[in-house]
Amino acid sequence: MGSDAHTVTLRLFDDPDEVRTFEKGRLELVRIGSLVLGRARYEPGWRWSQHVGPGAGASRCEVEHVGMVLQGVATVAFDDGRVVELREGSLFHVPAVPHDSWVVGDTPYVSLHFMGAEDYARARKGNAAGPPTVGLYDAQYGHLDSPLNREIRAEAFGEDIGQNSWLTADEQDLFLDWLALSPDARLLDVACGSGGPALRIASRTGCTVQGVDAHDQAIAEARAGAARAGLASRVTFDRLDASRPLPFPDASFDGIVCIDAVNHLPARDRVFREWLRLLRPGGRLVFTDPIVVTGPLTHEEIAIRSSIGFFLFVPPGTDERVLADAGFEGIEVLDRTENMARLAARRRAARGRRSADLKPIEGEATFEGQQRFLEVAALLAADRRLSRFAFRARRPS
C-alpha cells in the first residue's frame, strides 16, 4: 500500500477508458485519480440540440462544464438570448442552466473538460438499443440542388420547388391565399431550409422575404439560390435559431410562415409569443405541425419518427390553446395528414429506386436511417396515429 501512494499515473486521451460518439463529434473519457476528464471534438456544422440532444432525450444540455478550448470556436447559447463564444485558449465555466451549443466556422472545435465530462452525452435510459440519430438534414442540404435530388423531388412531390418537408406546390398556393401577401408585404419564413419555397413565394407574390434557419449549409444553399434566381435584393437568408428571440424589431412582418418545423422548437409558448411580437397588427401566421399525436404510438415508433433531431410531440388542441394564450385570434385548423402519408411513401419509393446512387453520397447508415424514418412516417400518418395539421391565425389589429 505504501508504494501505491507514491505511484505516478500517466494517461493519454489517445488511449481513453471510454469513447462516446455522436454525429459530427466524439468525447473521449479518461479516469485518472478521482477525476473523469474529457476531450471533445466537434466537426464544423455540429450542434448540441441536433446531434447530441436526441440521443440524450433533451433539447438543451443541462450539464455544468469547466474546461479549456484547444482549437476552434464554439458558442454557448442560453434561452434568454445570451450567446457566448468560446475561443482557442479560453478557460470556461458553463453553469447547469439549459443551453445549446454549436461550432462556429470551418475549423473543428476541440476542448478539454475538467468538470461535467462523465455526465455529458449520456444516452437516455432504456434507449441503448434504440435507433441512431439520422443526419437527414446534413445529407439533404449538402446535395439538395443536385440533379439526383431534383429528380427524386419531382417524382415524389409532382413539382420540385426545392422543398424538404411535406409541402407540395398546390398546398403552398393554398397557404399563399391564407397569407394574402401584397407586393409591398414582408414575410418571415421560419426554418426556411435551403430556400426553395421562399423563393417561389417571392416570385409569385412580389413580396419581400426574410428566411431564417439554424443549419449553415441550408443558408448557404438558400443564398446561392436567391442569387441564381435574381431575387437576392428581395429575399434574404440568415442563420438564426428560431427557438430563441429573433433580432428583428417589433411589428416587422406582415406574415409569418413555418412549414413542418414547429415540432423542432422547444418552449412553444415562448415561440408563439415571439411570432406575435414580430407581426404587425392584423398580420397573419400560417404554420403546419406534423407531430400531433392522434392515436397510440409505441416507444420504437416514437424513437424512429424523432431520429432526425429534436421533436416535440403534442396532443390535439395544444397548438390552438397556446396560440390563443399568446394573443392570436381567428385561429383555424385544417387536417393535412394525407399529404404527409402520401409524400413520405412516395419519397421513400423514389429514394429506394436510386439507392445505388444515394448510398455512396449519404453513406449506408444514413441512407437506411432515412428510409426507416420515411417508412414509419408514412405508416403513422396513414393510420392517423400521428397527424399533420395546418393552422392560420392573425395578430389582433
Coordinates of N, CA and C in Angstrom, one line a residue, residues 75-250:
T75 N -20.0 28.1 -29.5 CA -20.9 29.0 -28.7 C -21.5 28.3 -27.6
V76 N -21.9 29.0 -26.6 CA -22.8 28.5 -25.6 C -24.0 29.5 -25.7
A77 N -25.2 29.0 -25.9 CA -26.4 29.8 -26.2 C -27.5 29.5 -25.2
F78 N -27.9 30.5 -24.4 CA -29.0 30.3 -23.4 C -30.3 30.7 -24.0
D79 N -31.4 30.2 -23.4 CA -32.7 30.5 -23.9 C -33.2 31.9 -23.7
D80 N -32.4 32.7 -22.8 CA -32.8 34.1 -22.6 C -32.2 35.0 -23.7
G81 N -31.5 34.4 -24.7 CA -30.9 35.1 -25.8 C -29.4 35.4 -25.7
R82 N -28.8 35.1 -24.6 CA -27.4 35.3 -24.4 C -26.6 34.2 -25.3
V83 N -25.6 34.6 -26.0 CA -24.8 33.7 -26.8 C -23.3 34.1 -26.5
V84 N -22.5 33.2 -26.0 CA -21.2 33.4 -25.6 C -20.3 32.5 -26.5
E85 N -19.2 33.2 -27.1 CA -18.3 32.4 -27.9 C -17.1 31.9 -27.0
L86 N -16.7 30.7 -27.2 CA -15.6 30.0 -26.6 C -14.5 29.9 -27.6
R87 N -13.3 30.6 -27.4 CA -12.3 30.6 -28.4 C -11.0 29.9 -27.9
E88 N -10.2 29.5 -28.9 CA -8.9 28.8 -28.6 C -8.2 29.5 -27.4
G89 N -7.8 28.8 -26.4 CA -7.1 29.3 -25.3 C -8.0 29.7 -24.1
S90 N -9.3 29.8 -24.3 CA -10.2 30.2 -23.3 C -10.4 29.1 -22.2
L91 N -10.4 29.5 -21.0 CA -10.9 28.7 -19.9 C -12.4 29.0 -19.7
F92 N -13.2 28.0 -19.5 CA -14.7 28.4 -19.4 C -15.3 27.6 -18.2
H93 N -16.3 28.3 -17.7 CA -17.3 27.6 -16.8 C -18.7 27.9 -17.3
V94 N -19.4 26.9 -17.6 CA -20.8 27.0 -18.0 C -21.7 26.4 -16.9
P95 N -22.6 27.2 -16.4 CA -23.4 26.7 -15.3 C -24.4 25.6 -15.8
A96 N -25.0 24.9 -14.8 CA -26.0 23.9 -15.2 C -27.4 24.5 -15.5
V97 N -27.4 25.4 -16.4 CA -28.6 26.1 -16.9 C -28.8 25.6 -18.3
P98 N -30.0 25.3 -18.8 CA -30.2 24.7 -20.1 C -29.6 25.6 -21.2
H99 N -28.8 25.0 -22.1 CA -28.1 25.8 -23.1 C -27.9 24.9 -24.3
D100 N -27.8 25.5 -25.4 CA -27.4 24.9 -26.7 C -26.0 25.3 -27.0
S101 N -25.4 24.6 -28.0 CA -24.0 25.0 -28.4 C -23.8 24.5 -29.8
W102 N -23.0 25.2 -30.6 CA -22.7 24.8 -31.9 C -21.3 25.3 -32.3
V103 N -20.7 24.7 -33.3 CA -19.4 25.1 -33.8 C -19.5 26.3 -34.8
V104 N -18.6 27.2 -34.6 CA -18.6 28.4 -35.5 C -17.5 28.3 -36.5
G105 N -17.8 28.5 -37.7 CA -16.7 28.5 -38.8 C -16.4 27.1 -39.3
D106 N -15.3 27.0 -40.0 CA -15.0 25.8 -40.7 C -13.9 24.9 -40.1
T107 N -13.5 25.3 -38.9 CA -12.4 24.6 -38.2 C -13.0 23.7 -37.1
P108 N -12.6 22.5 -37.0 CA -13.1 21.6 -35.9 C -12.8 22.2 -34.6
Y109 N -13.7 22.0 -33.6 CA -13.6 22.5 -32.3 C -13.1 21.4 -31.3
V110 N -12.1 21.7 -30.6 CA -11.5 20.7 -29.6 C -11.4 21.3 -28.3
S111 N -11.9 20.7 -27.2 CA -11.8 21.2 -25.9 C -11.6 20.1 -24.9
L112 N -11.0 20.5 -23.7 CA -10.8 19.7 -22.6 C -11.9 20.0 -21.6
H113 N -12.4 18.9 -20.9 CA -13.4 19.1 -19.9 C -12.9 18.6 -18.6
F114 N -12.8 19.5 -17.6 CA -12.3 19.1 -16.2 C -13.5 18.8 -15.3
M115 N -14.7 19.3 -15.6 CA -15.9 19.0 -14.9 C -17.0 18.8 -15.9
G116 N -17.9 17.8 -15.6 CA -19.1 17.5 -16.4 C -18.9 16.5 -17.5
A117 N -17.6 16.0 -17.7 CA -17.4 15.1 -18.7 C -18.1 13.8 -18.5
E118 N -18.2 13.3 -17.3 CA -18.8 12.0 -17.0 C -20.3 12.0 -17.4
D119 N -21.0 13.1 -17.2 CA -22.4 13.2 -17.5 C -22.8 13.7 -18.9
Y120 N -21.8 14.0 -19.6 CA -22.0 14.6 -21.0 C -22.3 13.6 -22.0
A121 N -23.3 13.8 -22.8 CA -23.7 13.0 -24.0 C -24.0 11.6 -23.6
R122 N -24.6 11.4 -22.4 CA -25.1 10.1 -22.0 C -26.3 9.8 -22.8
A123 N -26.4 8.5 -23.2 CA -27.7 8.1 -23.9 C -28.8 8.0 -22.9
R124 N -30.0 8.3 -23.3 CA -31.1 8.3 -22.4 C -31.4 6.9 -21.9
K125 N -31.8 6.7 -20.7 CA -32.0 5.4 -20.1 C -33.0 4.6 -20.9
G126 N -32.8 3.3 -21.0 CA -33.7 2.5 -21.8 C -33.6 2.6 -23.3
N127 N -32.7 3.4 -23.8 CA -32.6 3.6 -25.2 C -31.3 3.1 -25.8
A128 N -30.6 2.2 -25.1 CA -29.3 1.8 -25.5 C -29.5 1.1 -26.9
A129 N -30.6 0.4 -27.1 CA -30.8 -0.3 -28.4 C -31.6 0.4 -29.3
G130 N -31.9 1.7 -29.1 CA -32.8 2.5 -29.9 C -32.1 2.8 -31.2
P131 N -32.9 3.4 -32.2 CA -32.3 3.7 -33.5 C -31.3 4.9 -33.3
P132 N -30.2 4.9 -34.1 CA -29.3 6.0 -34.0 C -29.9 7.3 -34.6
T133 N -29.3 8.5 -34.2 CA -29.7 9.7 -34.8 C -29.4 9.7 -36.3
V134 N -30.3 10.1 -37.1 CA -30.2 10.1 -38.6 C -29.9 11.5 -39.1
G135 N -28.8 11.7 -39.8 CA -28.5 13.1 -40.3 C -29.2 13.4 -41.6
L136 N -30.5 13.5 -41.5 CA -31.4 13.8 -42.7 C -31.0 15.1 -43.3
Y137 N -31.0 16.2 -42.4 CA -30.8 17.5 -42.9 C -29.3 17.7 -43.5
D138 N -28.3 17.1 -42.8 CA -27.0 17.2 -43.2 C -26.8 16.5 -44.6
A139 N -27.4 15.4 -44.8 CA -27.3 14.7 -46.0 C -28.1 15.4 -47.1
Q140 N -29.2 16.0 -46.8 CA -30.0 16.6 -47.8 C -29.4 18.0 -48.3
Y141 N -29.1 18.8 -47.3 CA -28.7 20.2 -47.7 C -27.4 20.2 -48.4
G142 N -26.5 19.2 -48.2 CA -25.2 19.2 -48.9 C -25.4 18.9 -50.4
H143 N -26.5 18.3 -50.8 CA -26.7 17.9 -52.2 C -28.1 18.2 -52.7
L144 N -28.8 19.2 -52.0 CA -30.2 19.4 -52.3 C -30.5 19.8 -53.8
D145 N -29.5 20.5 -54.4 CA -29.7 21.0 -55.7 C -29.1 20.1 -56.8
S146 N -28.7 19.0 -56.4 CA -28.0 18.0 -57.4 C -29.1 17.5 -58.3
P147 N -28.7 17.1 -59.5 CA -29.7 16.5 -60.5 C -30.4 15.3 -59.9
L148 N -29.7 14.5 -59.1 CA -30.3 13.3 -58.5 C -31.4 13.7 -57.5
N149 N -31.2 14.7 -56.6 CA -32.2 15.1 -55.7 C -33.4 15.8 -56.3
R150 N -33.1 16.6 -57.4 CA -34.1 17.2 -58.1 C -35.1 16.2 -58.7
E151 N -34.5 15.1 -59.3 CA -35.2 14.1 -59.9 C -36.1 13.4 -58.8
I152 N -35.6 13.1 -57.6 CA -36.3 12.5 -56.6 C -37.5 13.4 -56.2
R153 N -37.2 14.7 -56.0 CA -38.3 15.6 -55.6 C -39.4 15.6 -56.6
A154 N -39.0 15.7 -57.9 CA -40.0 15.8 -59.0 C -40.9 14.6 -59.0
E155 N -40.3 13.4 -58.7 CA -41.1 12.1 -58.7 C -42.0 12.1 -57.5
A156 N -41.4 12.5 -56.3 CA -42.2 12.4 -55.1 C -43.3 13.4 -54.9
F157 N -43.0 14.7 -55.3 CA -43.9 15.8 -55.0 C -44.7 16.2 -56.2
G158 N -44.3 15.8 -57.4 CA -45.0 16.2 -58.6 C -44.4 17.5 -59.2
E159 N -44.1 18.4 -58.3 CA -43.4 19.7 -58.8 C -42.3 20.0 -57.8
D160 N -41.1 20.1 -58.3 CA -39.9 20.4 -57.5 C -39.8 21.9 -57.2
I161 N -40.1 22.3 -55.9 CA -39.9 23.7 -55.5 C -38.7 23.8 -54.5
G162 N -37.9 22.8 -54.4 CA -36.7 22.8 -53.5 C -37.1 22.5 -52.1
Q163 N -38.3 21.8 -51.9 CA -38.8 21.5 -50.6 C -38.1 20.3 -49.9
N164 N -38.1 20.3 -48.6 CA -37.5 19.2 -47.8 C -38.5 18.9 -46.7
S165 N -39.8 18.9 -47.0 CA -40.8 18.7 -45.9 C -41.9 17.9 -46.6
W166 N -43.2 18.2 -46.1 CA -44.3 17.5 -46.7 C -45.1 18.5 -47.5
L167 N -44.5 19.6 -48.0 CA -45.1 20.6 -48.7 C -45.1 20.4 -50.2
T168 N -46.3 20.5 -50.8 CA -46.4 20.5 -52.3 C -46.7 21.9 -52.8
A169 N -46.5 22.1 -54.1 CA -46.8 23.4 -54.7 C -48.2 23.8 -54.5
D170 N -49.2 22.9 -54.7 CA -50.6 23.3 -54.6 C -50.9 23.6 -53.1
E171 N -50.3 22.9 -52.2 CA -50.5 23.3 -50.8 C -49.9 24.7 -50.5
Q172 N -48.8 25.0 -51.0 CA -48.2 26.3 -50.8 C -49.1 27.4 -51.4
D173 N -49.7 27.1 -52.5 CA -50.7 28.1 -53.1 C -51.9 28.3 -52.2
L174 N -52.3 27.3 -51.5 CA -53.4 27.4 -50.5 C -52.9 28.3 -49.4
F175 N -51.7 28.1 -48.9 CA -51.2 28.9 -47.8 C -51.0 30.4 -48.2
L176 N -50.6 30.6 -49.5 CA -50.5 31.9 -50.0 C -51.8 32.7 -50.0
D177 N -52.9 31.9 -50.3 CA -54.2 32.5 -50.3 C -54.5 33.0 -48.8
W178 N -54.1 32.1 -47.9 CA -54.4 32.5 -46.5 C -53.5 33.7 -46.0
L179 N -52.3 33.8 -46.5 CA -51.4 34.9 -46.1 C -51.8 36.2 -46.8
A180 N -52.4 36.1 -48.0 CA -52.8 37.3 -48.8 C -51.7 38.4 -48.8
L181 N -50.6 38.0 -49.3 CA -49.4 38.9 -49.4 C -49.5 39.8 -50.6
S182 N -49.3 41.1 -50.4 CA -49.2 42.1 -51.5 C -47.7 42.3 -51.9
P183 N -47.5 42.9 -53.0 CA -46.1 43.1 -53.4 C -45.3 44.0 -52.4
D184 N -45.9 44.8 -51.6 CA -45.2 45.6 -50.6 C -45.1 44.9 -49.2
A185 N -45.6 43.7 -49.1 CA -45.6 42.9 -47.8 C -44.2 42.4 -47.5
R186 N -44.0 42.1 -46.2 CA -42.7 41.5 -45.8 C -43.1 40.2 -45.0
L187 N -42.5 39.1 -45.5 CA -42.8 37.8 -44.9 C -41.6 37.2 -44.2
L188 N -41.8 36.6 -43.0 CA -40.8 35.8 -42.3 C -41.0 34.4 -42.5
D189 N -40.0 33.7 -43.1 CA -40.1 32.2 -43.3 C -39.2 31.6 -42.2
V190 N -39.8 31.0 -41.2 CA -39.1 30.3 -40.1 C -38.8 28.9 -40.5
A191 N -37.5 28.5 -40.3 CA -37.0 27.2 -40.7 C -37.1 27.1 -42.2
C192 N -36.5 28.0 -42.9 CA -36.7 28.1 -44.4 C -36.0 27.0 -45.1
G193 N -35.1 26.3 -44.5 CA -34.3 25.3 -45.2 C -33.4 25.9 -46.2
S194 N -33.4 25.3 -47.4 CA -32.5 25.7 -48.5 C -33.1 26.8 -49.3
G195 N -34.3 27.3 -48.9 CA -34.9 28.5 -49.5 C -35.8 28.3 -50.7
G196 N -35.9 27.1 -51.3 CA -36.7 27.0 -52.5 C -38.2 27.5 -52.4
P197 N -38.9 27.0 -51.3 CA -40.3 27.5 -51.2 C -40.3 29.0 -50.9
A198 N -39.4 29.6 -50.2 CA -39.4 31.1 -50.0 C -39.2 31.8 -51.3
L199 N -38.3 31.3 -52.2 CA -38.1 31.9 -53.5 C -39.3 31.9 -54.3
R200 N -40.0 30.8 -54.3 CA -41.3 30.6 -55.0 C -42.3 31.6 -54.5
I201 N -42.4 31.8 -53.2 CA -43.3 32.8 -52.7 C -43.0 34.2 -53.2
A202 N -41.7 34.6 -53.1 CA -41.3 35.9 -53.6 C -41.6 36.1 -55.1
S203 N -41.4 35.1 -55.8 CA -41.6 35.1 -57.3 C -43.1 35.3 -57.6
R204 N -43.9 34.6 -56.9 CA -45.4 34.6 -57.2 C -46.1 35.8 -56.6
T205 N -45.6 36.3 -55.5 CA -46.3 37.4 -54.9 C -45.7 38.8 -55.1
G206 N -44.4 38.8 -55.3 CA -43.7 40.1 -55.4 C -43.3 40.6 -54.1
C207 N -43.5 39.9 -53.0 CA -43.2 40.4 -51.7 C -41.8 40.2 -51.3
T208 N -41.4 40.8 -50.2 CA -40.0 40.6 -49.7 C -40.0 39.5 -48.6
V209 N -39.0 38.7 -48.6 CA -39.0 37.5 -47.7 C -37.7 37.5 -46.9
Q210 N -37.8 37.3 -45.6 CA -36.7 37.1 -44.7 C -36.8 35.6 -44.3
G211 N -35.8 34.8 -44.7 CA -35.7 33.4 -44.2 C -34.7 33.2 -43.1
V212 N -35.0 32.4 -42.1 CA -34.1 32.0 -41.1 C -34.1 30.5 -40.9
D213 N -32.9 30.0 -40.6 CA -32.7 28.6 -40.4 C -31.5 28.4 -39.6
A214 N -31.4 27.3 -38.8 CA -30.3 27.0 -37.9 C -29.2 26.3 -38.6
H215 N -29.4 25.8 -39.8 CA -28.4 24.9 -40.5 C -27.6 25.8 -41.4
D216 N -26.2 25.7 -41.2 CA -25.3 26.5 -42.0 C -25.4 26.2 -43.5
Q217 N -25.4 24.9 -43.9 CA -25.4 24.5 -45.3 C -26.7 24.9 -45.9
A218 N -27.8 24.9 -45.2 CA -29.1 25.3 -45.7 C -29.1 26.8 -46.1
I219 N -28.5 27.6 -45.2 CA -28.5 29.0 -45.5 C -27.5 29.3 -46.7
A220 N -26.4 28.6 -46.7 CA -25.5 28.8 -47.9 C -26.2 28.5 -49.2
E221 N -26.9 27.4 -49.2 CA -27.6 27.0 -50.5 C -28.8 28.0 -50.8
A222 N -29.5 28.4 -49.7 CA -30.5 29.4 -50.0 C -30.0 30.7 -50.6
R223 N -28.9 31.2 -50.0 CA -28.3 32.4 -50.6 C -27.9 32.2 -52.0
A224 N -27.3 31.1 -52.3 CA -26.9 30.8 -53.7 C -28.1 30.7 -54.6
G225 N -29.2 30.1 -54.1 CA -30.4 30.0 -54.9 C -31.0 31.4 -55.2
A226 N -31.0 32.3 -54.2 CA -31.5 33.6 -54.4 C -30.7 34.4 -55.5
A227 N -29.4 34.2 -55.4 CA -28.6 34.9 -56.4 C -28.8 34.3 -57.8
R228 N -29.0 33.0 -58.0 CA -29.2 32.4 -59.3 C -30.6 32.9 -59.8
A229 N -31.6 33.0 -58.9 CA -32.9 33.4 -59.4 C -33.0 34.9 -59.6
G230 N -32.0 35.7 -59.2 CA -32.1 37.1 -59.4 C -33.0 37.8 -58.3
L231 N -33.1 37.1 -57.2 CA -34.0 37.6 -56.1 C -33.3 38.0 -54.9
A232 N -32.0 38.1 -54.9 CA -31.2 38.5 -53.7 C -31.6 39.8 -53.1
S233 N -32.1 40.7 -53.9 CA -32.5 42.1 -53.4 C -33.8 42.0 -52.6
R234 N -34.6 41.0 -52.8 CA -35.9 40.9 -52.1 C -36.0 39.7 -51.2
V235 N -35.1 38.8 -51.3 CA -35.1 37.6 -50.4 C -33.8 37.4 -49.7
T236 N -33.8 37.5 -48.4 CA -32.6 37.4 -47.5 C -32.7 36.2 -46.6
F237 N -31.6 35.6 -46.5 CA -31.5 34.4 -45.6 C -30.4 34.5 -44.6
D238 N -30.8 34.2 -43.3 CA -29.8 34.4 -42.2 C -29.8 33.1 -41.3
R239 N -28.7 32.8 -40.8 CA -28.6 31.6 -39.9 C -28.9 32.1 -38.5
L240 N -30.1 31.7 -38.1 CA -30.6 32.1 -36.7 C -31.4 30.9 -36.1
D241 N -31.3 30.8 -34.8 CA -32.1 29.8 -34.1 C -33.4 30.3 -33.7
A242 N -34.5 29.8 -34.4 CA -35.8 30.4 -34.2 C -36.4 29.9 -32.8
S243 N -35.7 29.1 -32.1 CA -36.2 28.8 -30.7 C -35.9 29.8 -29.7
R244 N -35.1 30.8 -30.1 CA -34.8 31.9 -29.2 C -35.3 33.2 -29.9
P245 N -35.3 34.3 -29.1 CA -35.7 35.6 -29.6 C -34.9 36.0 -30.9
L246 N -35.6 36.5 -31.9 CA -35.0 36.8 -33.2 C -34.7 38.3 -33.2
P247 N -33.6 38.7 -33.9 CA -33.1 40.1 -33.8 C -33.8 41.0 -34.8
F248 N -35.1 41.0 -34.7 CA -35.9 41.9 -35.6 C -36.8 42.8 -34.7
P249 N -37.0 44.0 -35.1 CA -37.9 44.9 -34.3 C -39.3 44.4 -34.2
D250 N -40.1 44.9 -33.2 CA -41.5 44.6 -33.1 C -42.2 45.0 -34.4

